[in-house]
mmCIF file of C-alpha atoms in Angstrom:
data_model
loop_
_atom_site.group_PDB
_atom_site.id
_atom_site.type_symbol
_atom_site.label_atom_id
_atom_site.label_comp_id
_atom_site.label_asym_id
_atom_site.label_seq_id
_atom_site.Cartn_x
_atom_site.Cartn_y
_atom_site.Cartn_z
ATOM 1 C CA MET A 1 0.000 0.000 0.000
ATOM 2 C CA SER A 2 2.817 2.363 0.882
ATOM 3 C CA ARG A 3 4.530 1.534 -2.415
ATOM 4 C CA PHE A 4 1.340 2.345 -4.338
ATOM 5 C CA ARG A 5 0.996 5.710 -2.581
ATOM 6 C CA ASN A 6 4.623 6.574 -3.362
ATOM 7 C CA GLU A 7 4.061 5.754 -7.006
ATOM 8 C CA VAL A 8 0.933 7.934 -7.133
ATOM 9 C CA HIS A 9 2.805 10.780 -5.440
ATOM 10 C CA HIS A 10 5.653 10.392 -7.906
ATOM 11 C CA LEU A 11 3.256 10.553 -10.868
ATOM 12 C CA GLN A 12 1.501 13.610 -9.447
ATOM 13 C CA SER A 13 4.866 15.355 -8.982
ATOM 14 C CA HIS A 14 5.828 14.482 -12.554
ATOM 15 C CA VAL A 15 2.540 15.856 -13.904
ATOM 16 C CA ARG A 16 3.047 19.047 -11.889
ATOM 17 C CA THR A 17 6.553 19.420 -13.328
ATOM 18 C CA LEU A 18 5.255 18.961 -16.870
ATOM 19 C CA ARG A 19 2.578 21.586 -16.275
ATOM 20 C CA LEU A 20 5.161 24.054 -15.003
ATOM 21 C CA ALA A 21 7.424 23.339 -17.980
ATOM 22 C CA SER A 22 4.501 23.762 -20.391
ATOM 23 C CA GLY A 23 3.600 27.089 -18.769
ATOM 24 C CA ALA A 24 7.209 28.273 -19.072
ATOM 25 C CA PHE A 25 7.354 27.281 -22.762
ATOM 26 C CA LEU A 26 4.046 29.059 -23.370
ATOM 27 C CA LEU A 27 5.357 32.228 -21.705
ATOM 28 C CA ILE A 28 8.542 32.096 -23.802
ATOM 29 C CA ALA A 29 6.475 31.607 -26.971
ATOM 30 C CA VAL A 30 4.324 34.634 -26.078
ATOM 31 C CA LEU A 31 7.427 36.790 -25.480
ATOM 32 C CA LEU A 32 9.000 35.656 -28.756
ATOM 33 C CA GLY A 33 5.749 36.344 -30.597
ATOM 34 C CA PHE A 34 5.555 39.838 -29.122
ATOM 35 C CA GLY A 35 9.156 40.548 -30.113
ATOM 36 C CA TRP A 36 8.508 39.320 -33.648
ATOM 37 C CA TRP A 37 5.338 41.392 -33.926
ATOM 38 C CA SER A 38 6.990 44.593 -32.646
ATOM 39 C CA ALA A 39 10.104 44.240 -34.828
ATOM 40 C CA PRO A 40 10.252 46.568 -37.882
ATOM 41 C CA ARG A 41 9.144 44.945 -41.104
ATOM 42 C CA ASP A 42 11.569 46.949 -43.280
ATOM 43 C CA LEU A 43 15.026 48.215 -42.399
ATOM 44 C CA THR A 44 16.963 50.658 -44.570
ATOM 45 C CA ILE A 45 20.709 50.035 -44.581
ATOM 46 C CA HIS A 46 23.034 52.292 -46.578
ATOM 47 C CA VAL A 47 25.749 50.206 -48.234
ATOM 48 C CA PRO A 48 28.815 51.918 -49.754
ATOM 49 C CA PRO A 49 28.917 51.552 -53.551
ATOM 50 C CA ASP A 50 32.454 50.125 -53.557
ATOM 51 C CA LEU A 51 32.297 46.642 -52.047
ATOM 52 C CA ARG A 52 35.841 45.525 -52.919
ATOM 53 C CA SER A 53 36.768 46.071 -49.284
ATOM 54 C CA GLY A 54 34.616 45.302 -46.273
ATOM 55 C CA SER A 55 32.566 47.926 -44.510
ATOM 56 C CA THR A 56 31.438 47.996 -40.899
ATOM 57 C CA ARG A 57 28.997 50.657 -39.761
ATOM 58 C CA LYS A 58 25.995 51.145 -37.529
ATOM 59 C CA TRP A 59 22.773 50.486 -39.428
ATOM 60 C CA TRP A 60 21.308 53.916 -38.633
ATOM 61 C CA GLU A 61 24.325 55.844 -39.958
ATOM 62 C CA VAL A 62 24.079 57.385 -43.417
ATOM 63 C CA PRO A 63 27.442 57.479 -45.254
ATOM 64 C CA PRO A 64 28.334 60.691 -47.132
ATOM 65 C CA GLU A 65 28.291 58.949 -50.513
ATOM 66 C CA SER A 66 24.653 57.955 -49.966
ATOM 67 C CA VAL A 67 23.782 61.551 -49.023
ATOM 68 C CA TYR A 68 25.433 62.842 -52.196
ATOM 69 C CA THR A 69 23.647 60.302 -54.393
ATOM 70 C CA PHE A 70 20.302 61.192 -52.812
ATOM 71 C CA ALA A 71 20.820 64.957 -53.197
ATOM 72 C CA PHE A 72 21.942 64.714 -56.823
ATOM 73 C CA TYR A 73 19.118 62.362 -57.804
ATOM 74 C CA VAL A 74 16.337 64.481 -56.266
ATOM 75 C CA PHE A 75 17.802 67.765 -57.524
ATOM 76 C CA GLN A 76 18.255 66.402 -61.036
ATOM 77 C CA GLN A 77 14.665 65.173 -61.135
ATOM 78 C CA LEU A 78 13.395 68.542 -59.902
ATOM 79 C CA ASN A 79 15.188 70.273 -62.748
ATOM 80 C CA ARG A 80 14.147 67.883 -65.488
ATOM 81 C CA TRP A 81 11.552 69.574 -67.706
ATOM 82 C CA PRO A 82 11.184 67.284 -70.732
ATOM 83 C CA THR A 83 8.474 69.209 -72.623
ATOM 84 C CA ASN A 84 7.271 72.409 -70.954
ATOM 85 C CA GLY A 85 8.598 73.923 -67.723
ATOM 86 C CA GLU A 86 5.267 75.543 -66.989
ATOM 87 C CA ASP A 87 3.735 72.066 -66.582
ATOM 88 C CA ASP A 88 6.774 69.950 -65.712
ATOM 89 C CA TYR A 89 8.091 72.058 -62.818
ATOM 90 C CA PRO A 90 4.914 71.919 -60.660
ATOM 91 C CA ARG A 91 4.446 68.244 -61.535
ATOM 92 C CA ASN A 92 7.968 67.531 -60.254
ATOM 93 C CA LEU A 93 7.271 69.453 -57.058
ATOM 94 C CA HIS A 94 4.215 67.316 -56.412
ATOM 95 C CA ALA A 95 5.875 64.010 -57.321
ATOM 96 C CA LEU A 96 8.949 64.697 -55.171
ATOM 97 C CA SER A 97 7.196 66.361 -52.235
ATOM 98 C CA ALA A 98 8.075 63.447 -49.909
ATOM 99 C CA TYR A 99 11.774 64.160 -50.520
ATOM 100 C CA LEU A 100 11.531 67.863 -49.624
ATOM 101 C CA THR A 101 11.218 69.581 -46.274
ATOM 102 C CA PRO A 102 8.079 71.739 -45.871
ATOM 103 C CA GLY A 103 10.212 74.882 -45.976
ATOM 104 C CA CYS A 104 11.930 73.790 -49.185
ATOM 105 C CA GLN A 105 8.592 72.881 -50.743
ATOM 106 C CA ALA A 106 7.266 76.380 -50.014
ATOM 107 C CA TYR A 107 10.454 78.019 -51.345
ATOM 108 C CA LEU A 108 10.352 76.074 -54.604
ATOM 109 C CA GLN A 109 6.643 76.833 -55.021
ATOM 110 C CA GLN A 110 7.466 80.541 -54.805
ATOM 111 C CA ASP A 111 10.340 80.019 -57.254
ATOM 112 C CA TYR A 112 7.938 78.369 -59.695
ATOM 113 C CA GLU A 113 5.455 81.241 -59.459
ATOM 114 C CA TYR A 114 8.228 83.827 -59.895
ATOM 115 C CA ARG A 115 9.618 82.090 -62.975
ATOM 116 C CA ARG A 116 6.149 81.579 -64.465
ATOM 117 C CA ASN A 117 5.216 85.242 -63.990
ATOM 118 C CA ASN A 118 8.486 86.290 -65.659
ATOM 119 C CA GLY A 119 7.914 83.995 -68.624
ATOM 120 C CA GLU A 120 10.908 81.762 -67.804
ATOM 121 C CA LEU A 121 8.989 78.462 -67.981
ATOM 122 C CA ARG A 122 6.694 78.497 -70.993
ATOM 123 C CA GLN A 123 7.891 75.956 -73.582
ATOM 124 C CA ARG A 124 11.215 75.631 -71.727
ATOM 125 C CA VAL A 125 13.009 72.278 -71.765
ATOM 126 C CA ARG A 126 15.592 71.920 -69.003
ATOM 127 C CA GLY A 127 18.025 69.313 -67.731
ATOM 128 C CA ILE A 128 21.112 69.218 -65.533
ATOM 129 C CA TYR A 129 24.010 66.800 -65.418
ATOM 130 C CA GLU A 130 27.145 66.406 -63.342
ATOM 131 C CA ILE A 131 30.246 68.097 -64.724
ATOM 132 C CA PRO A 132 32.838 65.401 -65.566
ATOM 133 C CA GLY A 133 35.626 65.377 -62.976
ATOM 134 C CA ARG A 134 33.484 67.091 -60.359
ATOM 135 C CA GLY A 135 31.616 64.131 -58.881
ATOM 136 C CA TYR A 136 31.749 62.762 -55.379
ATOM 137 C CA GLY A 137 34.629 60.388 -56.091
ATOM 138 C CA ASP A 138 36.859 63.193 -57.386
ATOM 139 C CA ASN A 139 36.862 65.111 -54.099
ATOM 140 C CA PRO A 140 34.625 63.611 -51.361
ATOM 141 C CA GLY A 141 35.623 66.178 -48.742
ATOM 142 C CA VAL A 142 34.438 69.063 -50.939
ATOM 143 C CA ARG A 143 31.249 67.370 -52.090
ATOM 144 C CA VAL A 144 29.786 66.429 -48.689
ATOM 145 C CA ARG A 145 30.348 68.083 -45.325
ATOM 146 C CA VAL A 146 28.913 66.360 -42.266
ATOM 147 C CA LEU A 147 27.356 69.064 -40.077
ATOM 148 C CA SER A 148 25.766 66.683 -37.564
ATOM 149 C CA PRO A 149 24.455 63.097 -37.485
ATOM 150 C CA ARG A 150 21.249 64.509 -39.015
ATOM 151 C CA ASP A 151 22.471 67.290 -41.325
ATOM 152 C CA TRP A 152 24.782 67.507 -44.319
ATOM 153 C CA LEU A 153 25.954 70.144 -46.795
ATOM 154 C CA VAL A 154 26.204 68.802 -50.354
ATOM 155 C CA THR A 155 27.962 70.745 -53.100
ATOM 156 C CA LEU A 156 26.867 69.921 -56.646
ATOM 157 C CA ASP A 157 28.775 71.195 -59.666
ATOM 158 C CA VAL A 158 26.451 70.740 -62.624
ATOM 159 C CA SER A 159 25.788 71.974 -66.119
ATOM 160 C CA ALA A 160 22.278 73.366 -66.600
ATOM 161 C CA ASP A 161 20.976 73.356 -70.176
ATOM 162 C CA GLU A 162 17.745 75.001 -71.295
ATOM 163 C CA TYR A 163 16.038 74.993 -74.671
ATOM 164 C CA PHE A 164 13.175 76.964 -76.135
ATOM 165 C CA GLY A 165 11.837 74.726 -78.848
ATOM 166 C CA SER A 166 14.903 73.510 -80.733
ATOM 167 C CA GLU A 167 17.036 76.534 -79.774
ATOM 168 C CA GLN A 168 19.385 76.364 -76.813
ATOM 169 C CA VAL A 169 18.913 79.473 -74.684
ATOM 170 C CA LYS A 170 21.147 78.649 -71.709
ATOM 171 C CA ARG A 171 24.140 76.543 -70.758
ATOM 172 C CA ALA A 172 25.457 77.449 -67.336
ATOM 173 C CA LEU A 173 28.009 75.762 -65.101
ATOM 174 C CA VAL A 174 26.652 76.232 -61.607
ATOM 175 C CA ARG A 175 27.660 75.279 -58.087
ATOM 176 C CA TYR A 176 24.659 74.451 -55.904
ATOM 177 C CA PRO A 177 25.200 74.214 -52.122
ATOM 178 C CA LEU A 178 22.338 72.023 -50.908
ATOM 179 C CA LYS A 179 21.204 71.181 -47.392
ATOM 180 C CA VAL A 180 20.172 67.597 -46.685
ATOM 181 C CA THR A 181 18.536 66.532 -43.441
ATOM 182 C CA ARG A 182 17.285 63.294 -41.946
ATOM 183 C CA LEU A 183 13.483 63.117 -42.196
ATOM 184 C CA ASP A 184 12.400 59.544 -41.587
ATOM 185 C CA VAL A 185 8.665 60.179 -41.210
ATOM 186 C CA ASP A 186 7.107 58.408 -44.215
ATOM 187 C CA PRO A 187 8.962 55.206 -45.204
ATOM 188 C CA GLU A 188 6.211 54.293 -47.679
ATOM 189 C CA ARG A 189 6.841 57.392 -49.821
ATOM 190 C CA ASN A 190 10.441 58.133 -48.820
ATOM 191 C CA PRO A 191 12.452 54.984 -48.083
ATOM 192 C CA PHE A 192 15.705 56.980 -47.934
ATOM 193 C CA GLY A 193 14.712 58.759 -44.715
ATOM 194 C CA LEU A 194 16.381 61.921 -46.069
ATOM 195 C CA ALA A 195 14.998 65.216 -47.341
ATOM 196 C CA LEU A 196 16.327 68.103 -49.403
ATOM 197 C CA ASP A 197 16.226 71.399 -47.511
ATOM 198 C CA CYS A 198 17.040 73.614 -50.515
ATOM 199 C CA TYR A 199 20.037 75.937 -50.634
ATOM 200 C CA ALA A 200 22.565 76.619 -47.894
ATOM 201 C CA SER A 201 23.629 79.778 -49.774
ATOM 202 C CA THR A 202 23.137 81.424 -53.165
ATOM 203 C CA PRO A 203 24.053 79.218 -56.159
ATOM 204 C CA GLN A 204 27.158 80.474 -57.965
ATOM 205 C CA ARG A 205 28.374 80.350 -61.549
ATOM 206 C CA ILE A 206 31.706 78.560 -61.904
ATOM 207 C CA GLU A 207 34.428 78.922 -64.493
ATOM 208 C CA PRO A 208 34.895 76.105 -67.017
ATOM 209 C CA GLY A 209 37.941 73.989 -66.238
ATOM 210 C CA ALA A 210 38.594 75.521 -62.822
ATOM 211 C CA SER A 211 39.713 73.067 -60.139
ATOM 212 C CA ASP A 212 38.007 72.680 -56.769
ATOM 213 C CA THR A 213 40.892 74.396 -54.998
ATOM 214 C CA ALA A 214 41.288 77.282 -57.434
ATOM 215 C CA ASP A 215 37.605 77.753 -58.298
ATOM 216 C CA LYS A 216 36.363 81.339 -58.303
ATOM 217 C CA ALA A 217 32.602 81.274 -57.977
ATOM 218 C CA LEU A 218 30.875 84.107 -59.802
ATOM 219 C CA ALA A 219 27.568 85.583 -58.790
ATOM 220 C CA ALA A 220 24.637 84.533 -60.930
ATOM 221 C CA PRO A 221 23.690 87.174 -63.531
ATOM 222 C CA GLN A 222 20.553 89.181 -63.281
ATOM 223 C CA GLY A 223 17.457 87.789 -64.937
ATOM 224 C CA ASP A 224 17.027 84.034 -65.036
ATOM 225 C CA THR A 225 18.405 82.314 -61.956
ATOM 226 C CA PRO A 226 20.560 79.234 -62.564
#
């Protein structure tokens, strides 16, 4: 009889242990499920374009080369008027609004209205491209200055060409100092988490063939802005 009671007690203890273990596993599963549910679905990681050597960086850091690529891409698209600047410029402002700060959006809207009222947009075709030898790889320290972990100053040296019909009316070599800031508020529309904050100072004409160290920036002429 005593042996039977010991066996029953042993089985009850074993069942109790299994219940405790099951409860612990259930709690762990709930915690893992919560962690999986709260983890971000998408994660933006900026990878340097040259992968011949390894790169180690914190995932939230944005390398200068990525900032330069972002600034040039957005600015080039803003200034691409394939058929008629009067229609293309406001369409670009709307399409790229997620990549602009509110202040920059308002500034460019005023710029559009000023140019339209002065007749600088009607039937204008415009495009900009990087001047050969003046890209990021030619002088990284000049092209991107890190102001803070959230702010950068990007210097673009570009050629701006404009046509009226089939006639070229402008070809200007211009240096644009652009402000870029971190603005990770709408990953659906802006996966870069960056925004263009317009100009850090007045754009300047540059001399053809001048080097970065000997460049003498000239003030933009009166009339059409670069």
